[in-house]
PDB file of C-alpha atoms and ligand atoms in Angstrom:
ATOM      1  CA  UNK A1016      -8.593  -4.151 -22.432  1.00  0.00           C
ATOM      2  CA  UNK A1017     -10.795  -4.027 -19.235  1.00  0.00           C
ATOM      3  CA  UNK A1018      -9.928  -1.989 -15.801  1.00  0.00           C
ATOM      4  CA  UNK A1019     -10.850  -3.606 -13.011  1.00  0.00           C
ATOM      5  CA  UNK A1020     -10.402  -2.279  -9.311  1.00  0.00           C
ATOM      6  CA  UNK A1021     -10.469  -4.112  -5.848  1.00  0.00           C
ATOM      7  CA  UNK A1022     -10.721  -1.935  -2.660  1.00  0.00           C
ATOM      8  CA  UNK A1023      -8.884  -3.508   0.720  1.00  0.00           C
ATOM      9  CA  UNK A1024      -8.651  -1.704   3.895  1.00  0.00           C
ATOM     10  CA  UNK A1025      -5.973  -2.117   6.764  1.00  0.00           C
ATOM     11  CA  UNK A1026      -5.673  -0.147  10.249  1.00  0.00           C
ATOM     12  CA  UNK A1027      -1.429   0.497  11.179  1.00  0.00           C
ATOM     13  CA  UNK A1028       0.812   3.079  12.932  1.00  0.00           C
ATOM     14  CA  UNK A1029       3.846   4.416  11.274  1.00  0.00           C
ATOM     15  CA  UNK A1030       6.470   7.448  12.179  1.00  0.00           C
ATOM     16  CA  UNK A1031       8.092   9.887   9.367  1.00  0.00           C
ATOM     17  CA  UNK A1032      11.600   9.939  10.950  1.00  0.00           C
ATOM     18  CA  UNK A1033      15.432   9.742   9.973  1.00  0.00           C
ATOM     19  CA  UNK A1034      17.355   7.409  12.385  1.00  0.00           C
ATOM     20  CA  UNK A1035      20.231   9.688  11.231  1.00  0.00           C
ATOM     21  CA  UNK A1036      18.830  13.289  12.342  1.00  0.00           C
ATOM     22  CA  UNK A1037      18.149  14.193  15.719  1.00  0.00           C
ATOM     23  CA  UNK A1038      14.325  14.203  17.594  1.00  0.00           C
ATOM     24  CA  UNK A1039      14.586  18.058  16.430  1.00  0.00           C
ATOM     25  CA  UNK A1040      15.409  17.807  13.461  1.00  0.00           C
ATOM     26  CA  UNK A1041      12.507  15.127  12.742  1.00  0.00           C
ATOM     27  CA  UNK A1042      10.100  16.964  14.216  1.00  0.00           C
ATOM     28  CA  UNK A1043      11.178  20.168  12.434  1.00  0.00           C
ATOM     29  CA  UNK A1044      10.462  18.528   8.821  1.00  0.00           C
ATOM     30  CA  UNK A1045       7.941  15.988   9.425  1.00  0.00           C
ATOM     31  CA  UNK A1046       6.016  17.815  11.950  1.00  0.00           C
ATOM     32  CA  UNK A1047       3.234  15.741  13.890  1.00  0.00           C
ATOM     33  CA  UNK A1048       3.961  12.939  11.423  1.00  0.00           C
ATOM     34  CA  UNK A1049       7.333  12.166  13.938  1.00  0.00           C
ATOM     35  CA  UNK A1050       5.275  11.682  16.910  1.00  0.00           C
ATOM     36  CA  UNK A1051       7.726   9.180  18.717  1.00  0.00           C
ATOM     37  CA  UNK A1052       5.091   7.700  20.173  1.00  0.00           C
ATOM     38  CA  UNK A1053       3.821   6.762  16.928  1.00  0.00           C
ATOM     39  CA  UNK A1054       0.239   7.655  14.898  1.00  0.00           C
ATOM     40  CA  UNK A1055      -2.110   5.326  13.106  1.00  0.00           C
ATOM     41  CA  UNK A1056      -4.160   5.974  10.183  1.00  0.00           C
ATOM     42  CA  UNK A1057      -7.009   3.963   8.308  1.00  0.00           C
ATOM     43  CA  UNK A1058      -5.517   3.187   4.829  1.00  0.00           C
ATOM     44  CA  UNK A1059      -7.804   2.387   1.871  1.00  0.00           C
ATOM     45  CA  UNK A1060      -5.842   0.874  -0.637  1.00  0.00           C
ATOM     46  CA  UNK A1061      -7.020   0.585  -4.362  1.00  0.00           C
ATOM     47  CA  UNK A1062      -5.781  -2.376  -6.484  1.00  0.00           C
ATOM     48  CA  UNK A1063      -6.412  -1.973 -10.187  1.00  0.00           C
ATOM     49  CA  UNK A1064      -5.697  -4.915 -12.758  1.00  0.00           C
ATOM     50  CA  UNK A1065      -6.187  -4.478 -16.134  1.00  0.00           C
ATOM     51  CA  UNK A1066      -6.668  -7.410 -19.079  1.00  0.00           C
ATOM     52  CA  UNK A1067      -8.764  -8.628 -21.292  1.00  0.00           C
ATOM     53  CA  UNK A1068     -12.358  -9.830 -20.910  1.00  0.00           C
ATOM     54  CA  UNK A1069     -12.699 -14.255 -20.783  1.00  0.00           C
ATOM     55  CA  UNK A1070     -15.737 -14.184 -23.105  1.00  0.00           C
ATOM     56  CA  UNK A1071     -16.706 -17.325 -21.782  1.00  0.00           C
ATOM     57  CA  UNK A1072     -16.810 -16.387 -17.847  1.00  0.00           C
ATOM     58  CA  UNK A1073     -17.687 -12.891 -18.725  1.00  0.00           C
ATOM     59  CA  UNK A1074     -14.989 -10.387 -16.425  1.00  0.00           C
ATOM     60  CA  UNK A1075     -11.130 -10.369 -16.498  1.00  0.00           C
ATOM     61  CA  UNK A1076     -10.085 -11.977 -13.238  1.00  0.00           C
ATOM     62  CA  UNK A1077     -11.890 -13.660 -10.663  1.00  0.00           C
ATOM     63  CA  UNK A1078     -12.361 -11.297  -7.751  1.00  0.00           C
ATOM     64  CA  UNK A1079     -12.444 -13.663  -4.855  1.00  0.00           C
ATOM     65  CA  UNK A1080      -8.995 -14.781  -5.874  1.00  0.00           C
ATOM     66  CA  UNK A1081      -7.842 -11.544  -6.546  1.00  0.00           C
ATOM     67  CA  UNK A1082      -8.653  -9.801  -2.915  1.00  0.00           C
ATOM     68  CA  UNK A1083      -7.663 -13.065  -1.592  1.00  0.00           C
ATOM     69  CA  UNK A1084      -4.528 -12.761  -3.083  1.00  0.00           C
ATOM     70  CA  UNK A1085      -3.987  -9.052  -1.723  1.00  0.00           C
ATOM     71  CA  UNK A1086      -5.355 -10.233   1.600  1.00  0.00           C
ATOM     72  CA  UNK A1087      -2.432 -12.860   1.454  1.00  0.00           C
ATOM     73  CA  UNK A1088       0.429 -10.762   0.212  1.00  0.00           C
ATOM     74  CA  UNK A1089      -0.374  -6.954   1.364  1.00  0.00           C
ATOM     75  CA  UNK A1090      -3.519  -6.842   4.165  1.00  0.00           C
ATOM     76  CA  UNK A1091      -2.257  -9.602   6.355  1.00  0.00           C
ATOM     77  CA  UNK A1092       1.226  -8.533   6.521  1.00  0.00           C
ATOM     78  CA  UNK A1093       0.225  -4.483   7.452  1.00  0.00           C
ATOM     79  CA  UNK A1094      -2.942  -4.833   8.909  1.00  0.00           C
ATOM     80  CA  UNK A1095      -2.734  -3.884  12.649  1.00  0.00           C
ATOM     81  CA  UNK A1096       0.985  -3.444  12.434  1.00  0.00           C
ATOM     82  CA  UNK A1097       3.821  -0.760  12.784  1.00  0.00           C
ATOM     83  CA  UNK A1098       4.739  -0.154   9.433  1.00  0.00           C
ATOM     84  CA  UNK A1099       8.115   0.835  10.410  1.00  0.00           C
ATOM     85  CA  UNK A1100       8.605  -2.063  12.887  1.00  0.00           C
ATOM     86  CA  UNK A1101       7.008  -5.374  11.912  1.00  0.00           C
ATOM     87  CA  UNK A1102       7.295  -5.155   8.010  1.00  0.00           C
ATOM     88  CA  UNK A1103       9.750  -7.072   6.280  1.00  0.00           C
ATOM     89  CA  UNK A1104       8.969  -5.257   3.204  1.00  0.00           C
ATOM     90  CA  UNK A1105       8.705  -1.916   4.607  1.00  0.00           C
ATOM     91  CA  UNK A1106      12.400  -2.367   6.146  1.00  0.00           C
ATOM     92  CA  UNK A1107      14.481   0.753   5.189  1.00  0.00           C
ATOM     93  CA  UNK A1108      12.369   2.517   3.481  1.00  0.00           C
ATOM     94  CA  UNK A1109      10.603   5.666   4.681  1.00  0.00           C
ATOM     95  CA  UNK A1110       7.068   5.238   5.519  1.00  0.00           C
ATOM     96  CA  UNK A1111       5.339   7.252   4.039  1.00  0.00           C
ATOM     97  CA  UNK A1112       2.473   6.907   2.116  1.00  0.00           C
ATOM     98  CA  UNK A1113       4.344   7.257  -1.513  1.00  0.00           C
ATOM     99  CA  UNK A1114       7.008   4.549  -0.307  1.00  0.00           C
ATOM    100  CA  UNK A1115       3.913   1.793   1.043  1.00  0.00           C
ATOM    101  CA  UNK A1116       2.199   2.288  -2.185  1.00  0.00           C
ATOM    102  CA  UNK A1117       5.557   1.686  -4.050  1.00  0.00           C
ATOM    103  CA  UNK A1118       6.591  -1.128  -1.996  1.00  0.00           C
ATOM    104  CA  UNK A1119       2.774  -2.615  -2.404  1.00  0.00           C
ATOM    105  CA  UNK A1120       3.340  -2.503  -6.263  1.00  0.00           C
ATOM    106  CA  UNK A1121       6.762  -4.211  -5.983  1.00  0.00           C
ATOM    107  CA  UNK A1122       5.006  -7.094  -3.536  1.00  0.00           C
ATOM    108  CA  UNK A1123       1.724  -7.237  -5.319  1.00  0.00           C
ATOM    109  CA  UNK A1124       3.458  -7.058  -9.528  1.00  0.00           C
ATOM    110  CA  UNK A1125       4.386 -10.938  -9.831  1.00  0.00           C
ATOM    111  CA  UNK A1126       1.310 -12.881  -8.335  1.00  0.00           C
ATOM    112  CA  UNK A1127      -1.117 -10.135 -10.063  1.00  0.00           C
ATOM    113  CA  UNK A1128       0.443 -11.653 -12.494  1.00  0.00           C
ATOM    114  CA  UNK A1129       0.183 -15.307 -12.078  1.00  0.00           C
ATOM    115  CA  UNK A1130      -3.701 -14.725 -12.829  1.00  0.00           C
ATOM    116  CA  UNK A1131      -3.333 -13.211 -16.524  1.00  0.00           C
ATOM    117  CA  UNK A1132      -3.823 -10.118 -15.594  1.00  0.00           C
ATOM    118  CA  UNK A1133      -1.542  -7.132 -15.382  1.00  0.00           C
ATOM    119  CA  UNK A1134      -1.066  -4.382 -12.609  1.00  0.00           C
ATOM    120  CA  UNK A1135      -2.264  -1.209 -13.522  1.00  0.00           C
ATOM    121  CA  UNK A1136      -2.767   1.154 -10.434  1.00  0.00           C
ATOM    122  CA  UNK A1137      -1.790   0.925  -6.388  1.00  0.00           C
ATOM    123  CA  UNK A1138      -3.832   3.982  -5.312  1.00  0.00           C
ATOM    124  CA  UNK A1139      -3.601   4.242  -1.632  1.00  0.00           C
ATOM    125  CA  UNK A1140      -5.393   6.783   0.761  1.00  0.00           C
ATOM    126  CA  UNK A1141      -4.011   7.746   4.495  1.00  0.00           C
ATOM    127  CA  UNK A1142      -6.945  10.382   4.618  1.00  0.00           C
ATOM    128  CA  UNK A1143     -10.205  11.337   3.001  1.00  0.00           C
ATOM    129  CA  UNK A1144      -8.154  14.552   1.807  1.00  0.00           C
ATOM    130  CA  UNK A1145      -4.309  12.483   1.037  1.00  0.00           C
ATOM    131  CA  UNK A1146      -3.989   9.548  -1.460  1.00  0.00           C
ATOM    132  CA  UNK A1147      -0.943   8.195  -3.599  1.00  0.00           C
ATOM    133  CA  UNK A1148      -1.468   6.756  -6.804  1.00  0.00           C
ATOM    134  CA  UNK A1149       1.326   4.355  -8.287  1.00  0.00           C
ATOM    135  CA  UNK A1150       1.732   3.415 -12.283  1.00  0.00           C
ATOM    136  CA  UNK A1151       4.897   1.033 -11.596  1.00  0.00           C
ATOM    137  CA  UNK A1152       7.222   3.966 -12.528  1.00  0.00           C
TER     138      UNK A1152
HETATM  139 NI1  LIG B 151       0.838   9.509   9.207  1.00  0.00          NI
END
């Protein structure tokens, strides 16, 4: 069994907010992270598949069709966008950056699959300090 990672980056706003609390009460738990006005963040997402080595082509997956794939079904969809406004997959969920790398894993788990390889880790950084890192459970 080999580990193999591919790194993707995507630019998008998002808001930490509770349609069902006040402005107040928002911006009492989630701080800054409620702006109304919304905040963006650089996101670094790490995709790691895991499987076993094709002896005759010498690596697990092909990575072109990999990242393509993620470009397809993740980077294209979030990239430039308001997380909480423009993505069908984010839609009631909370955005933060636990629930995008959940909701990643959940979009990304099938066609990972449809290339004989398994999905092992969604790690996915807001910050240089703040990542996530998803198993599938
Ligand atoms: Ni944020």
């Amino acid at each position: 069994m080999i580990y193999l990672t591919r790194r993707e980056r995507f630019n998008a706003a998002h808001r930490l907010y509770r349609e069902d609390w006040s402005e107040e009460k928002n911006m009492e738990v989630f701080g800054k992270c409620s702006n109304p006005n919304w905040h963006g963040h650089n996101y670094v997402l790490f995709v790691t598949v895991k499987g076993e080595l094709k002896p005759e082509l010498g690596y697990v997956v092909d990575l072109k069709v990999l990242s393509r794939l993620i470009r397809e079904h993740i980077i294209d969809k979030l990239d430039h966008k308001n997380l909480n406004l423009e993505v069908e997959f984010m839609k009631d969920r909370m955005v933060s950056t636990e629930q995008i790398a959940i909701a990643i894993w959940q979009e990304l788990e099938p066609p990972v699959g449809s290339l004989g390889v398994e999905l092992h880790c969604i790690r996915l950084e807001e910050t240089e300090n703040n990542f996530v890192e998803y198993f599938g459970k």
